[in-house]
Amino acid sequence: WDELKAEIRKAEQDHPDLVRLSTIGQSYEGRPIFIAKVSDNVAEDENEEEVLVDALHHAREHLTTEQALALLRWLTNDYGTDDTVTRLVNNREIWIIFALNPDGMRYDLTGDPFHAWRKNRQRDAQGDPMFTDLNRNYGYRWGCCGGSSGKRSALTYRGPRPWSAPETRALAEFVDSRVKGGVQQIVSHVTLHTNGELILWPYGYTHENVPPDMTTLDHDVFVALGEAMADRNGYTAQQSSQLYITDGDQIDWMYATHRIFSYTYELFPPER
Ligand code: 0X9
Ligand code: CA
Ligand code: CA
Ligand code: ZN
């Protein structure tokens, strides 16, 4: 946690024209949920397409925070020398969230070696555990379809109600805040998880490929873009429900509510 803070602050200091650090809110235990904006003229909200990458919904998926940091490093260090990086930074506004679940991250790292923790660290008014799987707490078709649990002890506990976790609320408020003049500025999104080397598109709540809450055209884009990305890194691209059904997960909400082309990346290693 200290290393993460030091690294993102240094990136901002070293590249003040390209990086601006802020927070989207606080975790249950009061830790800041950091976000970096990376773009040319970073202080201005320019008319450029916006991209969001987030990491660490799940506490034990350490590699995702490392990947988010690597992305920040790549976009800043190679700016001005690598043509692809320079083009991306000049023509887009790139948002990076490094750890949506900082309480879980801290808790996980206190284990020897680790607690293999997944959920957040939320408790109820009595102080009893209400640890919630953030990737089942989003408000679209929450708890609809057998893809989460109502039991507090379960790994996929969805929380007592949609948006009960401060961390998912912070994410949603940020995404909602990017609607300008009625137009969502974020056009594409990747949420980083581990593992399985997969690229997953919505929906997770149903096995239907093109349900009524998705257009055929958008589905075609999801498949084409997902397969194109998989061709570049050797991952397998598929609809998320093909892995297993989830309800209340992030990418379903991102697409259903904001029409963002939203993908889950399951990073290294390949085996589950
Ligand atoms: O279960 C999850 O939240 C994600 N997998 S993980 O092993 N990182 O926990 C998968 C979310 C993608 N959605 C579906 N597979 N439906
Ligand atoms: Ca810019
Ligand atoms: Ca903008
Ligand atoms: Zn995960």
XYZ file of N, CA and C and ligand atoms in Angstrom:
835
model
N 0.832 -1.200 0.000
C 0.000 0.000 0.000
C 0.870 1.254 0.000
N 1.889 1.269 0.851
C 2.811 2.410 0.868
C 3.592 2.506 -0.441
N 3.997 1.355 -0.966
C 4.736 1.349 -2.236
C 3.862 1.857 -3.384
N 2.593 1.432 -3.369
C 1.649 1.890 -4.395
C 1.519 3.414 -4.344
N 1.314 3.947 -3.140
C 1.150 5.401 -3.018
C 2.404 6.131 -3.484
N 3.566 5.621 -3.081
C 4.825 6.275 -3.468
C 4.995 6.261 -4.986
N 4.661 5.137 -5.598
C 4.892 5.016 -7.043
C 3.974 5.938 -7.855
N 2.698 6.007 -7.473
C 1.786 6.850 -8.269
C 2.072 8.336 -8.018
N 2.492 8.680 -6.789
C 2.842 10.085 -6.524
C 4.091 10.491 -7.293
N 5.043 9.573 -7.396
C 6.256 9.884 -8.155
C 5.941 10.067 -9.642
N 5.049 9.245 -10.163
C 4.669 9.385 -11.578
C 4.066 10.760 -11.834
N 3.235 11.217 -10.886
C 2.635 12.543 -11.041
C 3.692 13.645 -10.959
N 4.623 13.518 -10.005
C 5.696 14.516 -9.864
C 6.591 14.561 -11.094
N 6.925 13.362 -11.614
C 7.836 13.301 -12.761
C 7.179 13.740 -14.063
N 5.847 13.631 -14.139
C 5.141 13.918 -15.402
C 3.907 14.782 -15.127
N 4.110 15.971 -14.574
C 2.952 16.794 -14.167
C 2.054 17.201 -15.335
N 2.586 17.223 -16.552
C 1.746 17.583 -17.701
C 0.908 16.416 -18.198
N 1.272 15.194 -17.764
C 0.594 14.001 -18.295
C -0.254 13.275 -17.259
N 0.072 13.413 -15.985
C -0.576 12.595 -14.949
C -1.210 13.499 -13.907
N -2.466 13.235 -13.600
C -3.095 13.908 -12.466
C -3.764 12.869 -11.586
N -3.389 12.918 -10.316
C -3.848 11.933 -9.340
C -4.998 12.511 -8.536
N -6.021 11.693 -8.308
C -7.089 12.096 -7.388
C -7.702 10.826 -6.812
N -8.852 10.950 -6.179
C -9.515 9.770 -5.615
C -10.973 9.774 -6.062
N -11.552 8.577 -6.131
C -12.980 8.474 -6.467
C -13.829 8.297 -5.218
N -13.191 8.262 -4.064
C -13.929 8.060 -2.822
C -13.070 7.267 -1.860
N -13.727 6.709 -0.862
C -13.026 5.993 0.196
C -13.591 4.599 0.380
N -12.720 3.718 0.837
C -13.144 2.368 1.187
C -13.893 2.376 2.518
N -14.437 1.220 2.885
C -15.148 1.093 4.168
C -14.284 1.550 5.332
N -13.020 1.181 5.352
C -12.123 1.565 6.449
C -11.489 2.941 6.247
N -11.904 3.641 5.204
C -11.472 5.027 5.039
C -10.231 5.241 4.198
N -9.791 4.207 3.499
C -8.627 4.402 2.621
C -9.064 5.073 1.311
N -8.220 5.941 0.765
C -8.548 6.556 -0.520
C -8.496 5.529 -1.657
N -9.429 5.650 -2.567
C -9.401 4.838 -3.789
C -8.836 5.738 -4.885
N -7.563 5.509 -5.197
C -6.840 6.418 -6.094
C -7.223 6.194 -7.548
N -7.226 7.313 -8.284
C -7.395 7.254 -9.736
C -6.372 8.193 -10.361
N -5.761 7.758 -11.443
C -4.871 8.621 -12.216
C -5.545 8.922 -13.544
N -5.461 10.165 -13.955
C -5.828 10.514 -15.326
C -4.527 10.709 -16.096
N -4.425 10.093 -17.269
C -3.245 10.234 -18.115
C -3.686 10.774 -19.465
N -3.152 11.934 -19.829
C -3.452 12.535 -21.129
C -2.517 13.713 -21.347
N -2.386 14.161 -22.600
C -1.740 15.455 -22.803
C -2.672 16.536 -22.228
N -2.137 17.665 -21.855
C -2.935 18.736 -21.220
C -3.839 18.174 -20.141
N -3.262 17.406 -19.253
C -4.065 16.579 -18.338
C -4.980 17.403 -17.435
N -4.621 18.648 -17.194
C -5.445 19.486 -16.308
C -6.767 19.876 -16.959
N -6.824 19.788 -18.297
C -8.048 20.174 -19.001
C -8.884 18.950 -19.325
N -10.204 19.126 -19.267
C -11.124 18.097 -19.740
C -11.331 18.350 -21.227
N -10.510 17.678 -22.040
C -10.572 17.911 -23.484
C -11.632 17.024 -24.119
N -11.960 17.369 -25.355
C -12.947 16.588 -26.091
C -12.259 15.386 -26.744
N -11.844 14.437 -25.876
C -11.150 13.230 -26.336
C -11.856 12.018 -25.754
N -11.835 10.934 -26.469
C -12.509 9.739 -25.969
C -11.812 9.246 -24.705
N -12.621 8.757 -23.775
C -12.088 8.365 -22.479
C -12.129 6.842 -22.316
N -11.120 6.357 -21.615
C -10.931 4.920 -21.405
C -10.715 4.710 -19.911
N -11.310 3.666 -19.361
C -11.116 3.356 -17.942
C -10.517 1.959 -17.795
N -9.489 1.864 -16.959
C -8.927 0.565 -16.568
C -8.952 0.519 -15.047
N -9.495 -0.550 -14.477
C -9.442 -0.657 -13.015
C -8.874 -1.998 -12.591
N -8.444 -2.050 -11.328
C -7.786 -3.235 -10.774
C -8.264 -3.508 -9.358
N -8.048 -4.739 -8.949
C -8.222 -5.180 -7.568
C -9.621 -4.971 -6.987
N -10.635 -5.492 -7.689
C -11.909 -5.749 -7.009
C -11.683 -6.805 -5.931
N -10.875 -7.802 -6.296
C -10.634 -8.960 -5.421
C -9.253 -8.857 -4.807
N -9.215 -8.918 -3.457
C -8.016 -8.546 -2.710
C -6.795 -9.379 -3.066
N -7.012 -10.668 -3.308
C -5.858 -11.553 -3.503
C -5.298 -11.502 -4.919
N -5.931 -10.732 -5.806
C -5.519 -10.715 -7.211
C -4.457 -9.637 -7.424
N -3.331 -9.830 -6.703
C -2.273 -8.814 -6.621
C -1.761 -8.378 -7.980
N -1.718 -9.331 -8.903
C -1.135 -9.034 -10.210
C -1.876 -7.887 -10.903
N -3.157 -7.708 -10.570
C -3.945 -6.680 -11.265
C -3.453 -5.278 -10.926
N -3.080 -5.057 -9.663
C -2.532 -3.755 -9.281
C -1.173 -3.550 -9.938
N -0.386 -4.607 -9.999
C 0.908 -4.508 -10.691
C 0.701 -4.152 -12.162
N -0.330 -4.747 -12.772
C -0.596 -4.469 -14.187
C -1.034 -3.018 -14.386
N -1.858 -2.510 -13.470
C -2.288 -1.107 -13.563
C -1.087 -0.170 -13.413
N -0.185 -0.497 -12.498
C 1.024 0.309 -12.324
C 1.921 0.230 -13.556
N 2.004 -0.960 -14.144
C 2.816 -1.123 -15.358
C 2.245 -0.280 -16.497
N 0.915 -0.226 -16.578
C 0.267 0.597 -17.609
C 0.615 2.070 -17.413
N 0.529 2.538 -16.178
C 0.881 3.935 -15.877
C 2.335 4.214 -16.254
N 3.209 3.296 -15.916
C 4.633 3.465 -16.204
C 4.890 3.505 -17.709
N 4.214 2.603 -18.434
C 4.366 2.536 -19.890
C 3.891 3.840 -20.533
N 2.726 4.313 -20.115
C 2.143 5.512 -20.736
C 2.972 6.766 -20.444
N 3.666 6.781 -19.307
C 4.440 7.972 -18.959
C 5.886 7.865 -19.449
N 6.562 6.767 -19.144
C 7.985 6.651 -19.497
C 8.216 6.661 -21.001
N 7.290 6.048 -21.760
C 7.513 5.918 -23.199
C 6.878 7.053 -23.999
N 6.245 7.990 -23.291
C 5.631 9.125 -23.991
C 6.711 9.963 -24.673
N 6.476 10.249 -25.948
C 7.447 11.065 -26.677
C 8.505 10.258 -27.405
N 8.651 8.975 -27.028
C 9.626 8.142 -27.744
C 8.935 6.998 -28.482
N 7.902 6.422 -27.903
C 7.150 5.344 -28.553
C 5.932 5.961 -29.243
N 5.798 5.689 -30.539
C 4.733 6.330 -31.318
C 3.342 5.924 -30.850
N 3.179 4.632 -30.515
C 1.858 4.168 -30.068
C 1.457 4.846 -28.767
N 2.377 4.851 -27.828
C 2.094 5.472 -26.529
C 1.775 6.951 -26.714
N 2.575 7.630 -27.508
C 2.392 9.066 -27.709
C 1.018 9.357 -28.321
N 0.634 8.548 -29.294
C -0.676 8.715 -29.935
C -1.806 8.467 -28.941
N -1.683 7.403 -28.157
C -2.746 7.081 -27.193
C -2.909 8.197 -26.161
N -1.785 8.678 -25.653
C -1.847 9.698 -24.597
C -2.339 11.037 -25.162
N -1.975 11.335 -26.414
C -2.406 12.602 -27.015
C -3.874 12.609 -27.406
N -4.402 11.451 -27.752
C -5.748 11.423 -28.343
C -6.831 10.886 -27.437
N -6.463 10.508 -26.235
C -7.444 9.962 -25.303
C -7.245 10.544 -23.918
N -8.233 10.324 -23.067
C -8.064 10.578 -21.636
C -8.223 9.235 -20.942
N -7.146 8.779 -20.342
C -7.071 7.414 -19.815
C -7.132 7.475 -18.292
N -8.118 6.812 -17.733
C -8.300 6.770 -16.274
C -7.839 5.411 -15.768
N -7.053 5.417 -14.699
C -6.574 4.149 -14.126
C -6.869 4.129 -12.626
N -7.620 3.116 -12.199
C -7.877 2.881 -10.768
C -7.009 1.695 -10.358
N -6.173 1.902 -9.346
C -5.134 0.917 -9.028
C -5.595 -0.170 -8.057
N -6.520 0.184 -7.192
C -6.994 -0.785 -6.193
C -8.371 -0.342 -5.713
N -9.420 -0.965 -6.260
C -10.770 -0.609 -5.820
C -11.030 -1.102 -4.402
N -10.266 -2.091 -3.981
C -10.500 -2.744 -2.681
C -9.259 -2.641 -1.787
N -8.910 -1.425 -1.377
C -7.661 -1.259 -0.607
C -7.704 -1.923 0.764
N -8.881 -2.003 1.389
C -8.956 -2.667 2.702
C -8.642 -4.157 2.557
N -9.224 -4.769 1.548
C -8.950 -6.179 1.292
C -7.488 -6.402 0.950
N -6.939 -5.463 0.205
C -5.516 -5.555 -0.170
C -4.634 -5.540 1.079
N -4.872 -4.583 1.965
C -4.082 -4.478 3.202
C -4.247 -5.750 4.036
N -5.497 -6.190 4.187
C -5.751 -7.379 4.999
C -5.045 -8.591 4.402
N -5.166 -8.750 3.096
C -4.562 -9.919 2.456
C -3.065 -9.970 2.713
N -2.430 -8.810 2.639
C -0.967 -8.769 2.749
C -0.482 -8.942 4.184
N -1.386 -8.893 5.165
C -0.960 -9.142 6.547
C -0.862 -10.632 6.857
N -1.347 -11.477 5.955
C -1.225 -12.919 6.163
C 0.195 -13.388 5.861
N 0.555 -14.545 6.384
C 1.891 -15.071 6.135
C 1.779 -16.395 5.387
N 1.935 -16.450 4.061
C 2.294 -15.265 3.296
C 1.092 -14.352 3.062
N -0.039 -14.900 2.638
C -1.207 -14.062 2.376
C -2.451 -14.784 2.879
N -3.557 -14.019 3.082
C -4.813 -14.632 3.508
C -5.635 -15.210 2.352
N -5.186 -14.990 1.115
C -5.981 -15.370 -0.061
C -7.393 -14.791 0.032
N -7.483 -13.538 0.447
C -8.757 -12.852 0.660
C -9.336 -12.357 -0.656
N -10.663 -12.385 -0.757
C -11.336 -11.967 -1.982
C -12.172 -10.690 -1.789
N -12.896 -10.615 -0.682
C -13.977 -9.630 -0.550
C -13.473 -8.327 0.081
N -14.395 -7.397 0.362
C -13.984 -6.200 1.100
C -13.981 -6.505 2.596
N -13.892 -5.493 3.450
C -13.750 -5.718 4.902
C -14.882 -5.048 5.688
N -16.037 -4.981 5.033
C -17.167 -4.247 5.611
C -17.829 -5.021 6.756
N -18.287 -4.282 7.782
C -19.024 -4.874 8.895
C -20.363 -4.176 9.043
N -21.307 -4.845 9.717
C -22.622 -4.238 9.926
C -22.600 -3.334 11.162
N -23.756 -2.789 11.523
C -23.837 -1.829 12.635
C -23.431 -2.463 13.965
N -23.587 -3.786 14.074
C -23.179 -4.504 15.300
C -21.694 -4.853 15.291
N -21.032 -4.585 14.190
C -19.625 -4.941 14.083
C -19.395 -6.352 13.575
N -20.475 -7.007 13.161
C -20.319 -8.366 12.640
C -19.920 -8.332 11.162
N -19.165 -9.345 10.734
C -18.675 -9.356 9.349
C -19.808 -9.347 8.315
N -19.648 -8.473 7.351
C -20.569 -8.401 6.215
C -19.711 -8.266 4.958
N -18.586 -9.042 5.009
C -17.593 -8.951 3.942
C -18.258 -9.282 2.608
N -18.093 -8.379 1.645
C -18.886 -8.414 0.416
C -17.993 -8.596 -0.806
N -18.445 -9.456 -1.722
C -17.766 -9.589 -3.021
C -18.147 -8.378 -3.871
N -17.197 -7.480 -4.077
C -17.511 -6.248 -4.811
C -18.040 -6.554 -6.205
N -17.584 -7.643 -6.795
C -18.036 -7.959 -8.159
C -19.362 -8.732 -8.192
N -20.130 -8.629 -7.108
C -21.525 -9.085 -7.094
C -22.431 -8.015 -6.504
N -21.901 -6.828 -6.259
C -22.624 -5.786 -5.516
C -23.139 -4.662 -6.417
N -22.864 -4.754 -7.724
C -23.339 -3.715 -8.645
C -24.848 -3.824 -8.836
N -25.455 -2.703 -9.220
C -26.916 -2.582 -9.154
C -27.695 -3.068 -10.357
N -27.036 -3.672 -11.348
C -27.793 -4.155 -12.503
C -28.076 -5.650 -12.351
N -29.378 -5.979 -12.274
C -29.827 -7.383 -12.100
C -29.133 -8.032 -10.902
N -28.958 -7.230 -9.852
C -28.320 -7.691 -8.605
C -29.063 -8.909 -8.063
N -28.329 -9.980 -7.839
C -28.917 -11.169 -7.222
C -29.988 -11.864 -8.055
N -30.044 -11.563 -9.351
C -31.193 -12.049 -10.140
C -31.168 -13.533 -10.428
N -29.972 -14.106 -10.615
C -29.927 -15.280 -11.492
C -29.058 -16.426 -10.978
N -28.873 -16.492 -9.669
C -28.066 -17.590 -9.125
C -26.577 -17.419 -9.316
N -26.150 -16.196 -9.623
C -24.729 -15.961 -9.855
C -24.021 -15.302 -8.686
N -24.628 -15.382 -7.505
C -24.047 -14.791 -6.293
C -24.727 -15.455 -5.111
N -24.266 -15.112 -3.886
C -24.849 -15.730 -2.697
C -25.430 -14.675 -1.763
N -26.504 -15.045 -1.066
C -27.073 -14.194 -0.026
C -26.489 -14.472 1.358
N -25.598 -15.444 1.433
C -24.988 -15.801 2.727
C -23.722 -14.995 2.970
N -23.657 -14.393 4.142
C -22.501 -13.549 4.448
C -21.183 -14.303 4.391
N -21.221 -15.576 4.721
C -19.973 -16.346 4.767
C -19.483 -16.760 3.383
N -20.330 -16.578 2.365
C -19.964 -17.080 1.033
C -18.926 -16.183 0.369
N -18.107 -16.810 -0.472
C -17.089 -16.058 -1.222
C -17.716 -15.068 -2.185
N -18.925 -15.380 -2.660
C -19.588 -14.500 -3.621
C -20.784 -13.788 -2.974
N -20.664 -13.450 -1.678
C -21.730 -12.711 -0.988
C -21.967 -11.360 -1.683
N -23.240 -11.138 -2.047
C -23.569 -9.969 -2.863
C -23.820 -8.709 -2.036
N -23.806 -8.839 -0.688
C -24.153 -7.707 0.169
C -25.651 -7.673 0.415
N -26.105 -6.894 1.409
C -27.534 -6.867 1.778
C -28.405 -6.179 0.739
N -27.836 -5.323 -0.066
C -28.587 -4.647 -1.124
C -27.603 -4.159 -2.178
N -28.102 -3.862 -3.393
C -27.195 -3.323 -4.413
C -26.520 -2.051 -3.905
N -25.271 -1.906 -4.219
C -24.485 -0.714 -3.861
C -24.297 -0.581 -2.352
N -24.393 -1.661 -1.603
C -24.165 -1.564 -0.156
C -22.693 -1.319 0.173
N -21.801 -1.622 -0.737
C -20.364 -1.425 -0.483
C -19.939 -0.020 -0.922
N -19.224 0.709 -0.050
C -18.758 2.043 -0.441
C -17.855 2.015 -1.677
N -17.164 0.899 -1.873
C -16.223 0.816 -2.996
C -16.967 0.763 -4.346
N -18.056 -0.022 -4.433
C -18.804 -0.058 -5.703
C -19.536 1.263 -5.926
N -20.016 1.871 -4.836
C -20.663 3.192 -4.986
C -19.685 4.222 -5.530
N -18.454 4.199 -5.044
C -17.448 5.156 -5.516
C -17.191 4.960 -7.016
N -17.090 3.696 -7.426
C -16.863 3.408 -8.848
C -18.028 3.935 -9.686
N -19.245 3.664 -9.226
C -20.432 4.080 -9.986
C -20.542 5.599 -10.041
N -20.266 6.266 -8.915
C -20.346 7.736 -8.919
C -19.321 8.329 -9.881
N -18.150 7.709 -9.937
C -17.157 8.208 -10.894
C -17.654 8.023 -12.329
N -18.119 6.826 -12.650
C -18.564 6.570 -14.025
C -19.758 7.467 -14.370
N -20.702 7.594 -13.448
C -21.842 8.496 -13.677
C -21.362 9.934 -13.919
N -20.298 10.330 -13.222
C -19.816 11.711 -13.326
C -19.171 12.005 -14.681
N -18.889 10.982 -15.444
C -18.307 11.193 -16.774
C -19.358 11.381 -17.854
N -20.629 11.461 -17.479
C -21.676 11.841 -18.429
C -21.671 13.362 -18.530
N -21.390 13.864 -19.727
C -21.322 15.314 -19.957
C -22.289 15.661 -21.082
N -23.213 16.585 -20.798
C -24.209 16.948 -21.807
C -24.993 15.734 -22.282
N -25.250 14.820 -21.360
C -26.038 13.639 -21.703
C -25.254 12.542 -22.413
N -23.942 12.743 -22.606
C -23.138 11.747 -23.327
C -22.064 11.170 -22.406
N -22.073 9.864 -22.254
C -21.021 9.200 -21.472
C -19.700 9.337 -22.231
N -18.694 9.895 -21.539
C -17.406 10.137 -22.180
C -16.561 8.870 -22.280
N -16.737 7.941 -21.339
C -15.960 6.701 -21.355
C -16.556 5.774 -22.414
N -15.723 5.366 -23.368
C -16.241 4.498 -24.430
C -15.843 3.041 -24.226
N -14.715 2.826 -23.543
C -14.314 1.438 -23.336
C -13.668 1.285 -21.966
N -13.673 0.047 -21.480
C -13.264 -0.208 -20.105
C -12.732 -1.633 -19.995
N -11.687 -1.759 -19.211
C -11.186 -3.093 -18.853
C -11.082 -3.160 -17.342
N -11.673 -4.194 -16.744
C -11.452 -4.459 -15.327
C -10.522 -5.654 -15.211
N -9.466 -5.481 -14.423
C -8.431 -6.505 -14.324
C -8.706 -7.456 -13.167
N -8.684 -8.732 -13.476
C -8.816 -9.806 -12.486
C -7.736 -10.838 -12.775
N -7.591 -11.811 -11.873
C -6.846 -13.031 -12.175
C -7.728 -14.203 -11.778
N -7.643 -15.344 -12.407
C -6.714 -15.622 -13.463
C -7.408 -16.494 -14.512
N -6.684 -16.910 -15.549
C -7.257 -17.758 -16.589
C -6.921 -17.334 -18.018
N -6.305 -16.139 -18.160
C -5.949 -15.631 -19.489
C -7.165 -15.587 -20.407
N -8.156 -14.863 -19.950
C -9.422 -14.740 -20.667
C -9.760 -13.271 -20.883
N -10.512 -13.020 -21.947
C -11.102 -11.710 -22.201
C -12.606 -11.948 -22.291
N -13.338 -11.364 -21.341
C -14.766 -11.671 -21.180
C -15.613 -10.436 -21.449
N -16.701 -10.638 -22.203
C -17.618 -9.519 -22.432
C -18.980 -9.832 -21.808
N -19.839 -8.814 -21.638
C -21.166 -9.026 -21.039
C -22.078 -9.837 -21.981
N -23.133 -10.463 -21.514
C -23.517 -10.393 -20.112
C -23.063 -11.615 -19.326
N -22.952 -11.433 -18.007
C -22.680 -12.538 -17.120
C -23.936 -13.134 -16.523
N -25.047 -12.382 -16.534
C -26.245 -12.837 -15.823
C -27.059 -13.862 -16.604
N -26.757 -13.994 -17.910
C -27.537 -14.903 -18.754
C -26.646 -15.593 -19.776
N -27.069 -16.791 -20.171
C -26.358 -17.489 -21.246
C -26.782 -16.989 -22.621
N -27.867 -16.232 -22.668
C -28.319 -15.686 -23.942
C -27.243 -14.736 -24.486
N -26.930 -14.855 -25.780
C -25.866 -14.032 -26.354
C -26.296 -12.587 -26.580
N -27.509 -12.427 -27.103
C -28.017 -11.078 -27.389
C -29.394 -10.927 -26.752
N -29.443 -10.777 -25.436
C -30.736 -10.572 -24.773
C -31.305 -9.193 -25.126
N -32.550 -8.929 -24.748
C -33.191 -7.654 -25.130
C -32.438 -6.414 -24.648
N -31.617 -6.559 -23.614
C -30.879 -5.393 -23.115
C -29.494 -5.260 -23.753
N -29.323 -5.847 -24.943
C -28.112 -5.641 -25.746
C -28.532 -5.554 -27.200
N -27.897 -4.649 -27.952
C -28.221 -4.593 -29.375
C -27.329 -5.574 -30.141
N -27.816 -6.018 -31.287
C -27.036 -6.919 -32.135
C -25.738 -6.255 -32.576
N -25.822 -4.976 -32.886
C -24.627 -4.254 -33.330
C -23.580 -4.215 -32.208
N -24.029 -3.897 -30.992
C -23.076 -3.869 -29.870
C -22.477 -5.254 -29.636
N -23.314 -6.292 -29.751
C -22.785 -7.654 -29.573
C -21.703 -7.946 -30.603
N -21.952 -7.542 -31.848
C -20.943 -7.751 -32.892
C -19.639 -7.032 -32.536
N -19.761 -5.834 -31.982
C -18.562 -5.081 -31.585
C -17.846 -5.797 -30.435
N -18.620 -6.250 -29.438
C -18.009 -6.974 -28.314
C -17.198 -8.172 -28.810
N -17.771 -8.942 -29.735
C -17.088 -10.141 -30.221
C -15.851 -9.751 -31.032
N -16.019 -8.786 -31.938
C -14.903 -8.412 -32.823
C -13.741 -7.823 -32.025
N -14.063 -6.911 -31.119
C -13.020 -6.260 -30.324
C -12.381 -7.262 -29.360
N -13.210 -8.102 -28.745
C -12.689 -9.112 -27.822
C -11.747 -10.066 -28.532
N -12.151 -10.527 -29.717
C -11.295 -11.464 -30.456
C -10.038 -10.780 -30.977
N -10.161 -9.518 -31.372
C -8.979 -8.784 -31.847
C -7.968 -8.614 -30.716
N -8.466 -8.316 -29.517
C -7.551 -8.177 -28.372
C -6.916 -9.520 -28.033
N -7.715 -10.581 -28.097
C -7.189 -11.915 -27.787
C -6.127 -12.348 -28.796
N -6.317 -11.956 -30.066
C -5.316 -12.271 -31.092
C -3.966 -11.650 -30.764
N -4.005 -10.535 -30.079
C -2.743 -9.835 -29.788
C -1.998 -10.425 -28.613
N -2.721 -11.053 -27.658
C -2.005 -11.524 -26.464
C -2.191 -13.007 -26.179
N -2.881 -13.707 -27.078
C -3.015 -15.150 -26.912
C -4.047 -15.583 -25.887
N -4.804 -14.633 -25.343
C -5.875 -14.988 -24.419
C -7.050 -15.587 -25.195
N -8.025 -16.126 -24.461
C -9.255 -16.643 -25.051
C -10.380 -15.645 -24.799
N -11.085 -15.269 -25.857
C -12.191 -14.318 -25.740
C -13.521 -15.059 -25.765
N -14.399 -14.716 -24.830
C -15.725 -15.354 -24.774
C -16.688 -14.504 -23.952
N -17.971 -14.825 -24.068
C -18.951 -14.158 -23.209
C -18.723 -14.602 -21.765
N -18.882 -13.668 -20.818
C -18.516 -13.963 -19.429
C -19.332 -15.101 -18.837
N -20.616 -15.221 -19.211
C -21.445 -16.299 -18.663
C -21.000 -17.678 -19.136
N -20.196 -17.709 -20.192
C -19.662 -18.988 -20.652
C -18.696 -19.579 -19.622
N -18.046 -18.691 -18.864
C -17.182 -19.134 -17.763
C -18.069 -19.634 -16.620
N -18.931 -18.759 -16.135
C -20.015 -19.098 -15.211
C -20.907 -17.881 -15.067
N -22.119 -18.125 -14.576
C -23.082 -17.035 -14.397
C -22.662 -16.168 -13.204
N -22.701 -14.865 -13.410
C -22.577 -13.932 -12.296
C -23.755 -12.967 -12.376
N -24.227 -12.485 -11.225
C -25.156 -11.352 -11.267
C -24.628 -10.237 -10.376
N -24.968 -9.010 -10.764
C -24.444 -7.843 -10.042
C -22.973 -7.611 -10.293
N -22.446 -8.095 -11.417
C -21.025 -7.842 -11.665
C -20.830 -6.523 -12.423
N -19.596 -6.073 -12.422
C -19.330 -4.716 -12.888
C -19.624 -4.514 -14.363
N -19.138 -5.444 -15.212
C -19.234 -5.147 -16.652
C -20.683 -5.182 -17.129
N -21.532 -5.987 -16.499
C -22.955 -5.960 -16.859
C -23.523 -4.561 -16.613
N -23.191 -3.981 -15.451
C -23.686 -2.630 -15.125
C -23.087 -1.578 -16.071
N -21.814 -1.675 -16.350
C -21.142 -0.689 -17.206
C -21.786 -0.638 -18.594
N -22.073 -1.830 -19.135
C -22.689 -1.846 -20.466
C -24.182 -1.521 -20.402
N -24.902 -2.156 -19.493
C -26.360 -1.980 -19.458
C -26.739 -0.533 -19.183
N -25.997 0.117 -18.291
C -26.367 1.463 -17.851
C -25.741 2.546 -18.724
N -24.507 2.321 -19.162
C -23.768 3.388 -19.852
C -23.361 3.036 -21.279
N -23.680 1.829 -21.721
C -23.307 1.396 -23.092
C -21.798 1.487 -23.319
N -21.044 1.262 -22.267
C -19.588 1.239 -22.377
C -19.159 -0.166 -22.831
N -18.198 -0.225 -23.750
C -17.666 -1.526 -24.171
C -16.708 -2.015 -23.084
N -17.259 -2.823 -22.218
C -16.638 -3.162 -20.947
C -16.240 -4.632 -20.933
N -14.975 -4.886 -20.612
C -14.432 -6.250 -20.619
C -13.801 -6.589 -19.274
N -13.901 -7.855 -18.907
C -13.101 -8.403 -17.809
C -11.891 -9.101 -18.415
N -10.690 -8.694 -17.973
C -9.487 -9.448 -18.307
C -9.151 -10.343 -17.118
N -9.066 -11.623 -17.370
C -8.510 -12.549 -16.382
C -7.058 -12.793 -16.785
N -6.138 -12.271 -15.969
C -4.711 -12.298 -16.302
C -4.086 -13.663 -16.008
N -2.795 -13.713 -16.152
C -1.933 -14.865 -15.843
C -2.198 -15.379 -14.428
N -2.041 -16.672 -14.152
C -1.672 -17.737 -15.092
C -2.900 -18.346 -15.781
N -2.649 -19.189 -16.823
C -3.757 -19.725 -17.598
C -4.677 -20.644 -16.806
N -4.122 -21.473 -15.931
C -4.958 -22.484 -15.244
C -5.757 -21.819 -14.134
N -6.991 -22.275 -13.923
C -7.782 -21.772 -12.805
C -7.605 -22.657 -11.591
O -16.102 -14.172 -10.452
C -15.645 -13.071 -10.778
O -15.983 -12.022 -10.243
C -14.600 -12.999 -11.898
N -13.655 -14.069 -11.802
S -12.584 -14.134 -10.549
O -11.906 -15.430 -10.631
N -11.477 -13.021 -10.748
O -13.277 -13.920 -9.324
C -15.297 -13.172 -13.235
C -16.216 -12.068 -13.585
C -16.669 -12.176 -15.007
N -18.037 -12.544 -15.114
C -18.452 -13.839 -15.313
N -17.632 -14.822 -15.420
N -19.756 -14.030 -15.458
Ca -5.663 15.514 -23.509
Ca -12.993 14.641 -21.860
Zn -11.435 -11.357 -9.545
